[in-house]
mmCIF file of C-alpha atoms in Angstrom:
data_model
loop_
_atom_site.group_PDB
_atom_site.id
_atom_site.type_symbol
_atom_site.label_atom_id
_atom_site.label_comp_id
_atom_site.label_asym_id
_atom_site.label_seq_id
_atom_site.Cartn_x
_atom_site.Cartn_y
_atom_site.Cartn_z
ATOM 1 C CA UNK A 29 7.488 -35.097 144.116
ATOM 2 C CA UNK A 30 5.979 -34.505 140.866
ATOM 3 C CA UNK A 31 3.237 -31.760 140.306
ATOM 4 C CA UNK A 32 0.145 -33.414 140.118
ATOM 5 C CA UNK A 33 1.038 -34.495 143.468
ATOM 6 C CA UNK A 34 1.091 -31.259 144.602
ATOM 7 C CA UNK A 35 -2.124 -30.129 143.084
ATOM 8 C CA UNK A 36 -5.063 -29.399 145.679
ATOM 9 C CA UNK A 37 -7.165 -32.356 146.637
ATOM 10 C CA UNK A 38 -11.267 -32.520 146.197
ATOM 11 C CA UNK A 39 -13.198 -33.138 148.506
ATOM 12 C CA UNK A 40 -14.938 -36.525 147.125
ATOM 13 C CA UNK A 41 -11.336 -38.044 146.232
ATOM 14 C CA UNK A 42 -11.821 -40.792 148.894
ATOM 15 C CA UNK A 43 -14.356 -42.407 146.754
ATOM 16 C CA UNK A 44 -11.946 -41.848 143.691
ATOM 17 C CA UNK A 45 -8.675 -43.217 145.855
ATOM 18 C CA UNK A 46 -10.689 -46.213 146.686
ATOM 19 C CA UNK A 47 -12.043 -46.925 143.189
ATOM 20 C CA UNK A 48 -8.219 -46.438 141.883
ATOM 21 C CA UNK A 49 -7.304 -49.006 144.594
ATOM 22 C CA UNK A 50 -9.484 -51.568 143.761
ATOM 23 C CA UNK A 51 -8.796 -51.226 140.468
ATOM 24 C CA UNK A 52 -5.442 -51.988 141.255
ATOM 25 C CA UNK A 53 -5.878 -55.287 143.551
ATOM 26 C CA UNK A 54 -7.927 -56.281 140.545
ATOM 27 C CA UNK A 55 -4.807 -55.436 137.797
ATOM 28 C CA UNK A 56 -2.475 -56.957 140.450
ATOM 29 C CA UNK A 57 -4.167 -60.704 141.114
ATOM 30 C CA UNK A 58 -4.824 -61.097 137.564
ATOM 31 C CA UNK A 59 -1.250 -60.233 137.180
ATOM 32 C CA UNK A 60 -0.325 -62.687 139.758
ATOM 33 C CA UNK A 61 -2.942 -65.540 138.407
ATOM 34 C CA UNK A 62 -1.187 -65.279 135.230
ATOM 35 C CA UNK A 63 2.407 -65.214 136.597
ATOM 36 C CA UNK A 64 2.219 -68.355 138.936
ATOM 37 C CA UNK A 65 1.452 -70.654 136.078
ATOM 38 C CA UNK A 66 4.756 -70.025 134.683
ATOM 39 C CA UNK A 67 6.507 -70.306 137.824
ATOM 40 C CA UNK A 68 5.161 -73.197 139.071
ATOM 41 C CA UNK A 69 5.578 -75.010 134.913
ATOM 42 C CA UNK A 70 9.457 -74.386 134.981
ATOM 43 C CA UNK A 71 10.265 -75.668 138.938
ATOM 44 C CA UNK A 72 9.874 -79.397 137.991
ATOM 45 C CA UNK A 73 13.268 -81.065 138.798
ATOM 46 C CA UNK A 74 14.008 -84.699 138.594
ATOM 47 C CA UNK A 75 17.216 -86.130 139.543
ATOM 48 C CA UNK A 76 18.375 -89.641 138.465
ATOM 49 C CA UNK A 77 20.967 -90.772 140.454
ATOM 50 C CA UNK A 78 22.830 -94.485 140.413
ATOM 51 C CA UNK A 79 25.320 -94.347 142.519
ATOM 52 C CA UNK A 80 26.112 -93.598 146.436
ATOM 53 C CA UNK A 81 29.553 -92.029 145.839
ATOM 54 C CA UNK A 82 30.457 -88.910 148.577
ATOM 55 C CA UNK A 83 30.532 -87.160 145.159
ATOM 56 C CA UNK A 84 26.936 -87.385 143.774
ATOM 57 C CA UNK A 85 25.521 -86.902 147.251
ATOM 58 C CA UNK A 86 27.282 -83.777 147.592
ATOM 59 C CA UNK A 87 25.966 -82.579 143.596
ATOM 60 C CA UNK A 88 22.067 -83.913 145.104
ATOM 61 C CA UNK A 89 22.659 -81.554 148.018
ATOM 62 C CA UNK A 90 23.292 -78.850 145.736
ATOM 63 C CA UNK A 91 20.196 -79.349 143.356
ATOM 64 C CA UNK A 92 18.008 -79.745 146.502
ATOM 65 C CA UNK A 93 19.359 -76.638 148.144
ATOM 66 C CA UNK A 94 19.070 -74.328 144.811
ATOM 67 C CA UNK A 95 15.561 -75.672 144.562
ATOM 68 C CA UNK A 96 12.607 -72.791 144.386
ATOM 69 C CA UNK A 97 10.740 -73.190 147.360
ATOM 70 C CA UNK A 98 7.350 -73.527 145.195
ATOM 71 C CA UNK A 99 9.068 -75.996 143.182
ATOM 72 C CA UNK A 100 8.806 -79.999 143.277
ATOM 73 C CA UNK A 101 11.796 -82.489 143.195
ATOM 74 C CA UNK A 102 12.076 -86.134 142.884
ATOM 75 C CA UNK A 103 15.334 -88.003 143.523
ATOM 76 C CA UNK A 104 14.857 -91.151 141.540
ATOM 77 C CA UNK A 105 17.425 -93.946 142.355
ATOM 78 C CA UNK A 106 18.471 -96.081 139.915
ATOM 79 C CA UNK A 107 19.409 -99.640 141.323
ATOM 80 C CA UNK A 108 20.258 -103.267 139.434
ATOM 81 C CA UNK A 109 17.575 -104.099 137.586
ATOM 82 C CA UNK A 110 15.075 -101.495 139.661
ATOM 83 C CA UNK A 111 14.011 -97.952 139.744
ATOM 84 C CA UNK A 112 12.982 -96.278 143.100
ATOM 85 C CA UNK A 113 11.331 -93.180 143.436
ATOM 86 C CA UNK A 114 12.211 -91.420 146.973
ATOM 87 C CA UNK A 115 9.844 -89.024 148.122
ATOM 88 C CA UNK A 116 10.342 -87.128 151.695
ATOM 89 C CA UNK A 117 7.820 -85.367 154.012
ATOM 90 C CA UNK A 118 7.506 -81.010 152.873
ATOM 91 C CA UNK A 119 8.396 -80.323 155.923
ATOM 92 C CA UNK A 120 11.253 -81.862 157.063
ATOM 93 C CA UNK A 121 15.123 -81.453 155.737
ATOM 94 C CA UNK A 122 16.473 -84.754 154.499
ATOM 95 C CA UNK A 123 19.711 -85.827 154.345
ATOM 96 C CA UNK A 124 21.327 -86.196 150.582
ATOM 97 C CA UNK A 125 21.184 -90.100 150.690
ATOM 98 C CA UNK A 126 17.758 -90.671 152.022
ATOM 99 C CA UNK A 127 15.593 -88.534 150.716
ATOM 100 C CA UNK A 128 13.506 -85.511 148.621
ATOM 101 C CA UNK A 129 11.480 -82.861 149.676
ATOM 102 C CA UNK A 130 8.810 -82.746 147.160
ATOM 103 C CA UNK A 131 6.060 -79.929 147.298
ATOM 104 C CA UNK A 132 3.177 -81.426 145.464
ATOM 105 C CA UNK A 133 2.458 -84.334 142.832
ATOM 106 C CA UNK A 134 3.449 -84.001 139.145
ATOM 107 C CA UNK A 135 0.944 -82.851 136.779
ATOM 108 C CA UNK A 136 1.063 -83.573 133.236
ATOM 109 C CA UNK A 137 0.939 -79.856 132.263
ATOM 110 C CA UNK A 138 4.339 -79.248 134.388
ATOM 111 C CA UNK A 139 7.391 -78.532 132.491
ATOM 112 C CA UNK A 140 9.869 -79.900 133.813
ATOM 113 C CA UNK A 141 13.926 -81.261 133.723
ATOM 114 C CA UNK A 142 15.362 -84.501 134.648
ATOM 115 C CA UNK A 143 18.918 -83.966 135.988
ATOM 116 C CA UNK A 144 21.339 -87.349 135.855
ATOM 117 C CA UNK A 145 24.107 -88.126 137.809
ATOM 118 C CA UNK A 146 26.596 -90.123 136.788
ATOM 119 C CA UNK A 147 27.381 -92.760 133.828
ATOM 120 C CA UNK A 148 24.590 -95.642 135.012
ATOM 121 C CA UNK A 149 21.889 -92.763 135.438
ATOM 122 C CA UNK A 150 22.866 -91.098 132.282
ATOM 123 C CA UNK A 151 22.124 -94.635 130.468
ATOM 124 C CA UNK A 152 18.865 -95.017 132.447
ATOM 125 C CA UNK A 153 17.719 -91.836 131.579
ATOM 126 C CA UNK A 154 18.710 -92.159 127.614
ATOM 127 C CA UNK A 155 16.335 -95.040 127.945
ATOM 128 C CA UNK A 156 13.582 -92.964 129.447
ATOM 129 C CA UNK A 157 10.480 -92.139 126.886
ATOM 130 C CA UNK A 158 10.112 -88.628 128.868
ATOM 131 C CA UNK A 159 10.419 -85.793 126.267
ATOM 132 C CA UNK A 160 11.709 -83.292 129.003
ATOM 133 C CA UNK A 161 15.195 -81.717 128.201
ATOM 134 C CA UNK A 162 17.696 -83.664 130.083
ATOM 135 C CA UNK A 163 21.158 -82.752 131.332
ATOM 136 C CA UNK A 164 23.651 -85.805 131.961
ATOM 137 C CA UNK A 165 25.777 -84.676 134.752
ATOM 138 C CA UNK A 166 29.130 -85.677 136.545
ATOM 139 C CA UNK A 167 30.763 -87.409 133.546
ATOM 140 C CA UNK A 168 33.953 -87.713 132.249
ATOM 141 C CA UNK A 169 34.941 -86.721 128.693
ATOM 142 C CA UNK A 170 35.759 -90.645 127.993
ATOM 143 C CA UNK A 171 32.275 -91.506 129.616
ATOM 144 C CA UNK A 172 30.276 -89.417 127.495
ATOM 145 C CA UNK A 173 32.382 -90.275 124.242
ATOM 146 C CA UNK A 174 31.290 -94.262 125.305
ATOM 147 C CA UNK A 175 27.672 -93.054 125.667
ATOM 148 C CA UNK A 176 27.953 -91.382 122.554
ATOM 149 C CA UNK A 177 29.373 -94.337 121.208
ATOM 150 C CA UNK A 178 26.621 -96.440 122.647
ATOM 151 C CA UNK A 179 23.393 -94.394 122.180
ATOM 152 C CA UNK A 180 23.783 -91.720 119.695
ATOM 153 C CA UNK A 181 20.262 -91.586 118.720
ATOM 154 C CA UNK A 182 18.794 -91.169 121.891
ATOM 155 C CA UNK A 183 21.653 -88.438 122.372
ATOM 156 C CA UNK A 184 20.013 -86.625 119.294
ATOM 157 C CA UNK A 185 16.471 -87.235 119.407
ATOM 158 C CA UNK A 186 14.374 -84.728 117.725
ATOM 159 C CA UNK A 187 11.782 -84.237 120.472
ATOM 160 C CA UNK A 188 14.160 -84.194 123.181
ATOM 161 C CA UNK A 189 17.253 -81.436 124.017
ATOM 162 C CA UNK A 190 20.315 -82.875 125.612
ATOM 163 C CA UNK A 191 22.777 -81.161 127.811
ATOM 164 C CA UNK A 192 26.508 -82.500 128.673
ATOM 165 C CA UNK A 193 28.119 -81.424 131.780
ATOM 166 C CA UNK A 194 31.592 -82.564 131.841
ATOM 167 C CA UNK A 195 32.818 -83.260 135.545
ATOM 168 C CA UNK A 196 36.476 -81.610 134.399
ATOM 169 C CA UNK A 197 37.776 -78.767 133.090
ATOM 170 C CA UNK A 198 38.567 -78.147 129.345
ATOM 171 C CA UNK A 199 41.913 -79.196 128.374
ATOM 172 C CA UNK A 200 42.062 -75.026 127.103
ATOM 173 C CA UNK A 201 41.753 -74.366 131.066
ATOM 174 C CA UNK A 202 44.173 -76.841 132.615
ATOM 175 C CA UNK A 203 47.081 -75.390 129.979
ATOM 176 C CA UNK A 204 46.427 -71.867 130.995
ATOM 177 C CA UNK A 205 46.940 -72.919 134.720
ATOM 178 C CA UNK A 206 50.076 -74.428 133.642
ATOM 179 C CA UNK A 207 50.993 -71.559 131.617
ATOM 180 C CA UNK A 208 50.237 -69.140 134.505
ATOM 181 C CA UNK A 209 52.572 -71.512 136.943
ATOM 182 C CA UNK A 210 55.266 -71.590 134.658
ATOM 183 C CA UNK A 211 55.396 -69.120 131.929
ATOM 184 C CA UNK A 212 58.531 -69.721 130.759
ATOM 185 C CA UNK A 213 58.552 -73.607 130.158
ATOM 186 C CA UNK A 214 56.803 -74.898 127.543
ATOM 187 C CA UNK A 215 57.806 -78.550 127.002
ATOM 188 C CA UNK A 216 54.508 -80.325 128.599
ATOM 189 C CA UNK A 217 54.436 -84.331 128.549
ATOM 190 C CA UNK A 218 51.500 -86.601 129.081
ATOM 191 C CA UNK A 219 51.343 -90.479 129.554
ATOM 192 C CA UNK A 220 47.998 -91.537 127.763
ATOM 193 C CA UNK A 221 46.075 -94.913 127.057
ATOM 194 C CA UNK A 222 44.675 -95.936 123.960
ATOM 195 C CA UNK A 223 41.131 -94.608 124.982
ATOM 196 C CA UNK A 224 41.841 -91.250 125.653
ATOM 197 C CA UNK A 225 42.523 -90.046 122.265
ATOM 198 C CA UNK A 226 39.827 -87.585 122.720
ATOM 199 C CA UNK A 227 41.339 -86.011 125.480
ATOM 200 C CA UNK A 228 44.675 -85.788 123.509
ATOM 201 C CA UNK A 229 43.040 -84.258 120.617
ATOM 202 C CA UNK A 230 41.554 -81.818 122.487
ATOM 203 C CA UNK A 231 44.569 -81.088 124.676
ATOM 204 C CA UNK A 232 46.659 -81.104 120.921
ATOM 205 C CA UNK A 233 44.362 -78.511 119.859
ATOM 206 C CA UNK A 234 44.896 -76.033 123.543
ATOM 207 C CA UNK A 235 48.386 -76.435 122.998
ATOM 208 C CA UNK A 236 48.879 -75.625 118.996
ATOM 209 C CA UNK A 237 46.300 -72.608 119.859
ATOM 210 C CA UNK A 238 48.065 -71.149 123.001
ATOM 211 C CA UNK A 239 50.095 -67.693 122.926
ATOM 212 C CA UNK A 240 53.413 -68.639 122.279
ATOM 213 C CA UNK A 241 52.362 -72.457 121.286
ATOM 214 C CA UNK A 242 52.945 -75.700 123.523
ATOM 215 C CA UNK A 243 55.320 -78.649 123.026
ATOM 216 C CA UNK A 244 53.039 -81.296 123.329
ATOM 217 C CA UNK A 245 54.939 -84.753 124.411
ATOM 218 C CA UNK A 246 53.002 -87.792 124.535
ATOM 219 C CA UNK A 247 53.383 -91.471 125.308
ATOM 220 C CA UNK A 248 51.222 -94.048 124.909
ATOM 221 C CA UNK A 249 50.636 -96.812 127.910
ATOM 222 C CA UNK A 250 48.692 -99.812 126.450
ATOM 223 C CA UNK A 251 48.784 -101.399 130.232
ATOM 224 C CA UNK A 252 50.544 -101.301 133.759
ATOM 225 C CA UNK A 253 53.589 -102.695 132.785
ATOM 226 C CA UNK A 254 54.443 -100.314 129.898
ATOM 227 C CA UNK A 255 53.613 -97.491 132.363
ATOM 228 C CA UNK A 256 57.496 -97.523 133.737
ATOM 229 C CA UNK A 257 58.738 -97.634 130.197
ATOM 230 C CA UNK A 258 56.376 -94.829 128.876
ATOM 231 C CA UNK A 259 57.757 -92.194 131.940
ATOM 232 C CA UNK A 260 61.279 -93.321 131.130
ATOM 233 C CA UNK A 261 60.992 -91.967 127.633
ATOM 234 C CA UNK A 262 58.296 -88.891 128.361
ATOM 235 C CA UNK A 263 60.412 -87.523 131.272
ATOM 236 C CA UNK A 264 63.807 -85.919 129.973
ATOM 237 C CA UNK A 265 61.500 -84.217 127.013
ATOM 238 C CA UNK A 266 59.776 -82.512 129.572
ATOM 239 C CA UNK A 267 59.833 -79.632 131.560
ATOM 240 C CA UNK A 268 56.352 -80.461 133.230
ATOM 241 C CA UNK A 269 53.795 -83.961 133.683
ATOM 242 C CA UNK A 270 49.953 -83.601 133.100
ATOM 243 C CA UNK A 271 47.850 -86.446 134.463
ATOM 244 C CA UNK A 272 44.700 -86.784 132.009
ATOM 245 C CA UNK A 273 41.423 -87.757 133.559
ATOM 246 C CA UNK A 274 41.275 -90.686 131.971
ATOM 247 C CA UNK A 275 42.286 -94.597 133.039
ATOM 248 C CA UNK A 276 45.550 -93.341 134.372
ATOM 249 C CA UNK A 277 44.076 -90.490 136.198
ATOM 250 C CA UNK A 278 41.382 -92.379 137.600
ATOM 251 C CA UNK A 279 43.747 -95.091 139.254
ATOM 252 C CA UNK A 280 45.559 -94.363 142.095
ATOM 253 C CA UNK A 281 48.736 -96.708 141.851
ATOM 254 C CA UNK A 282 49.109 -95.052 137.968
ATOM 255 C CA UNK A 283 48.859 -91.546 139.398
ATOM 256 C CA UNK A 284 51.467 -92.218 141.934
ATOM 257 C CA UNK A 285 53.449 -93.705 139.438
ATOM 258 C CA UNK A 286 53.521 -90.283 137.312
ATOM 259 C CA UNK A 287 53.922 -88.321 140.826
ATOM 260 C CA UNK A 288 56.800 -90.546 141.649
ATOM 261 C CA UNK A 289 58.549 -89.671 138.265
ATOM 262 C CA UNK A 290 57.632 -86.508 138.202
ATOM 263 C CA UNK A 291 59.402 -85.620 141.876
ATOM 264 C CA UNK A 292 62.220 -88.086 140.900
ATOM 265 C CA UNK A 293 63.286 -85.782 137.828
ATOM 266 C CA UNK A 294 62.285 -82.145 139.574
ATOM 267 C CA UNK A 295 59.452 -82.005 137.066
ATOM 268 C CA UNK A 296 55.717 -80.383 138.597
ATOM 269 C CA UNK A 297 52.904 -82.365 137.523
ATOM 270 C CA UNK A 298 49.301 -80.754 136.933
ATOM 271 C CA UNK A 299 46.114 -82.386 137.195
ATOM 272 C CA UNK A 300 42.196 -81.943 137.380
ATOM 273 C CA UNK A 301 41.502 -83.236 141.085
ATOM 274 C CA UNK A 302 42.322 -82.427 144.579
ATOM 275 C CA UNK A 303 43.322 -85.936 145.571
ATOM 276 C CA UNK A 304 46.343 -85.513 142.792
ATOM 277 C CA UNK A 305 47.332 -82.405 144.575
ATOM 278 C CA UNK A 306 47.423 -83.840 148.108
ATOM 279 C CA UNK A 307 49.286 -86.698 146.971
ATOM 280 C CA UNK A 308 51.992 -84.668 145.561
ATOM 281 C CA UNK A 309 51.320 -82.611 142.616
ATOM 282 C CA UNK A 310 51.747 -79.599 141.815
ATOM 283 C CA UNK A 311 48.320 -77.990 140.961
ATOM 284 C CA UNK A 312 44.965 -78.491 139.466
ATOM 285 C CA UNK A 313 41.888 -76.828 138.129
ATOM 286 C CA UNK A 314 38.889 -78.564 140.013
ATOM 287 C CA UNK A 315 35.213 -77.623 140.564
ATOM 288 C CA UNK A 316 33.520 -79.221 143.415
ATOM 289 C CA UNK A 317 30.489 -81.282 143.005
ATOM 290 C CA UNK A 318 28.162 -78.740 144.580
ATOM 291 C CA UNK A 319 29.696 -75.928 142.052
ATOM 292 C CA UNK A 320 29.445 -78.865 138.845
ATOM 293 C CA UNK A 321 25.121 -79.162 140.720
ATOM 294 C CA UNK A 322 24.959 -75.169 140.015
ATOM 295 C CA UNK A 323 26.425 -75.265 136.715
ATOM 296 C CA UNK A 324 24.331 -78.206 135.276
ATOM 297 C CA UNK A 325 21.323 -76.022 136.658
ATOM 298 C CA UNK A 326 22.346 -73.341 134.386
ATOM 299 C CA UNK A 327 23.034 -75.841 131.589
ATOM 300 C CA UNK A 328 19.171 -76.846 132.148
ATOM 301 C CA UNK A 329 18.143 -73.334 131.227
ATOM 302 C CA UNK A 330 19.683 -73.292 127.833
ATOM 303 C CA UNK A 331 19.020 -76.494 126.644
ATOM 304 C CA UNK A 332 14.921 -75.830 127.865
ATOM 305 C CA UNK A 333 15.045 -72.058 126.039
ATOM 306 C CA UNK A 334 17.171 -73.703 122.670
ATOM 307 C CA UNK A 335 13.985 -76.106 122.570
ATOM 308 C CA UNK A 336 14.438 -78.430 119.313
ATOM 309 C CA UNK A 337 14.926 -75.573 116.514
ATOM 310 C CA UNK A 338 16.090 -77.975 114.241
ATOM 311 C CA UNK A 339 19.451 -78.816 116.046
ATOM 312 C CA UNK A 340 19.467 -82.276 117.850
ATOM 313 C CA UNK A 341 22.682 -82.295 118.963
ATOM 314 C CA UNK A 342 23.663 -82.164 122.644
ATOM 315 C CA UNK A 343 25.153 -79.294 124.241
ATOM 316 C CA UNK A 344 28.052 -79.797 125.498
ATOM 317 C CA UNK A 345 29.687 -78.049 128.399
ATOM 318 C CA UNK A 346 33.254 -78.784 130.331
ATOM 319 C CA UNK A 347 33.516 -78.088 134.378
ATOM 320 C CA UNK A 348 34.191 -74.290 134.543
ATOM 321 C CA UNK A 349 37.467 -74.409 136.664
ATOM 322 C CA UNK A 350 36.085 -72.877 139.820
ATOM 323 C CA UNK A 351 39.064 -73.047 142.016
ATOM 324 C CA UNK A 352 42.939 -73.656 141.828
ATOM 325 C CA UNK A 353 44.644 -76.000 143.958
ATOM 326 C CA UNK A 354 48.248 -75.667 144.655
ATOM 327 C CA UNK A 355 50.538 -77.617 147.204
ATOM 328 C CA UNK A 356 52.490 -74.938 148.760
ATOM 329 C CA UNK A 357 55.218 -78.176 149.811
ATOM 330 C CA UNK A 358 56.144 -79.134 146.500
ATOM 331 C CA UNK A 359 55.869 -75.582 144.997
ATOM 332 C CA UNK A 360 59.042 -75.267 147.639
ATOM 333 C CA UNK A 361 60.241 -78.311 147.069
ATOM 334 C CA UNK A 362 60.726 -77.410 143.456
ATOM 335 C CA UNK A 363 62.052 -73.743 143.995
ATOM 336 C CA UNK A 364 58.614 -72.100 142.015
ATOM 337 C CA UNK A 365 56.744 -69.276 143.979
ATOM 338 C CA UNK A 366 53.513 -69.348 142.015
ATOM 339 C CA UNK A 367 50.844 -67.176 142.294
ATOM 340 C CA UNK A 368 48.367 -67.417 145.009
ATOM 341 C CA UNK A 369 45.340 -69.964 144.842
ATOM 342 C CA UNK A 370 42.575 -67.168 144.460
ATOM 343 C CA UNK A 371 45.175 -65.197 141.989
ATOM 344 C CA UNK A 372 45.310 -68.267 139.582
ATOM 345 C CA UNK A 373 41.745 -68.968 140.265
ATOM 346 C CA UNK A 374 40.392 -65.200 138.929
ATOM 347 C CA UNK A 375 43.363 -65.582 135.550
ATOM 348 C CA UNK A 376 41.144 -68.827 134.555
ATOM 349 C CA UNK A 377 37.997 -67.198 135.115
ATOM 350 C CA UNK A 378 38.917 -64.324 133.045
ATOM 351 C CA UNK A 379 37.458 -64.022 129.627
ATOM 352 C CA UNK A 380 40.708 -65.218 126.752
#
């Protein structure tokens, strides 16, 4: 207790205490008048969404769950040749697909961000004259290089900040989980297709900058049929597979191809995706859809506070690797003992 609070009390302090109190409702609702302004101005969230995959659901969840309770959101589906705007009752709790629980109307005055989900609401949204920083969400490295390729001036408009989430993790990440599995290899081979020479630039660069260096092995598929050929050369120069998320990764008879190959030889294979785990590889670096919804939320926040400043280009962000995914059969399988799931997860979430 300090000592004017021990000092003796006068008899008319009442009337003092009471003046000092109102004094102080007064300071504190004009503190509060001023404060909800702001509040309200940055809880504006659109989502664009134009697709119905489990995925994007799950990411809409997310968005609508992290939502300020005093703040508004509008799920705006984006159909063939239509836009739909789907607003839901305040007071009820909608299910992902069918619905938004929006506080109050839009005013022009609100700030706001538009959130979009996926390749077909990413191009919508482009197309949008809203000047409200955006973040384009849930997209692969080859989708946003084709959107790049398709609309770079409405990727670098000068009244506009844009924000790339990347639905993987960098190619930086996925090496150091392979590193981490298998420190002592370090011959790593890769089937790609002609489009994914972004992704194998970017893995070329993880490897040449990694702590002793990778051997980077890579062969080129053009189609199906080369696929056979292409593992028949990449295999015996390898001491480990890595499934790009790119065409290959994103089919399911190419994937089991590399798996096939890969368990044929006694060679793990690595991916970014549970599915390529539980059909047989080794491990992966994922993040879920509702961690990717969190993430982009956070991207929002730096792309509204960077404002325009001169600097039009979008910022761009891969998946941070959230968890690790290892299947424990083919880890025996193989003869590896490999560090635990949460062990592997915390070495890629450490600072390098």
């Amino acid at each position: 207790m300090s000592a004017a609070e021990n000092l003796p009390i006068p008899l008319f302090s009442g009337r003092v205490h009471c003046a000092v109190h109102a004094l102080l409702a007064c300071g504190l609702v004009l503190c509060f008048a001023a404060a909800a302004p702001r509040v309200a101005a940055a809880a504006t969230l659109t989502v664009l969404v134009g697709d119905d995959q489990a995925a994007s659901a799950e990411f809409v969840q997310q968005l609508r769950t992290d939502q300020s309770a005093a703040g508004k959101f509008e799920l705006v589906r984006i159909g063939p040749g239509a836009t739909t705007t789907e607003p839901a009752s305040a007071d009820t709790e909608p299910a992902a697909n069918t619905g938004v629980r929006t506080r109050s109307l839009r005013t022009a005055g609100d700030a706001g961000l538009t959130v979009a989900v996926g390749t077909a609401a990413a191009r919508a949204a482009l197309e949008r004259p809203s000047t409200e920083p955006l973040v384009l969400a849930m997209l692969s490295r080859l989708d946003y290089e084709t959107l790049k390729a398709a609309s770079p001036a409405a990727l670098r408009r000068g009244d506009r900040r844009v924000g790339v989430l990347l639905r993987d993790p960098a190619m930086a990440d996925q090496l150091a989980l392979v590193n981490a599995v298998l420190p002592q290899k370090r011959r790593l081979g890769v089937i790609a297709t002609p489009e994914s020479e972004p992704l194998v630039r970017e893995l070329q660069r993880a490897a040449q900058n990694a702590n002793p260096p990778w051997d980077l092995q890579v062969e080129i598929a053009p189609d199906a049929r080369s696929l056979a050929a292409a593992l028949r050369a990449l295999v015996p120069r390898s001491d480990a597979l890595m499934v790009l998320p790119d065409l290959i990764g994103d089919s399911q008879a190419a994937t089991l191809s590399v798996l096939h190959a890969g368990a044929g030889a006694g060679l793990p294979v690595f991916g970014a995706s549970e599915g390529l785990v539980r059909s047989g590889g080794l491990a992966a670096a994922v993040s879920t859809p509702g961690q990717l919804a969190q993430q982009a939320r956070q991207l929002g926040q730096k792309v509204a506070s960077a404002g325009s400043a001169g600097n039009s280009s979008p910022l761009v962000e891969a998946a941070t690797p959230a968890t690790v995914r290892i299947n424990a059969t083919v880890a025996r399988g193989l003869g590896l003992r490999p560090p635990e799931e949460r062990e592997l997860t915390e070495r890629l979430a450490a600072p390098r």
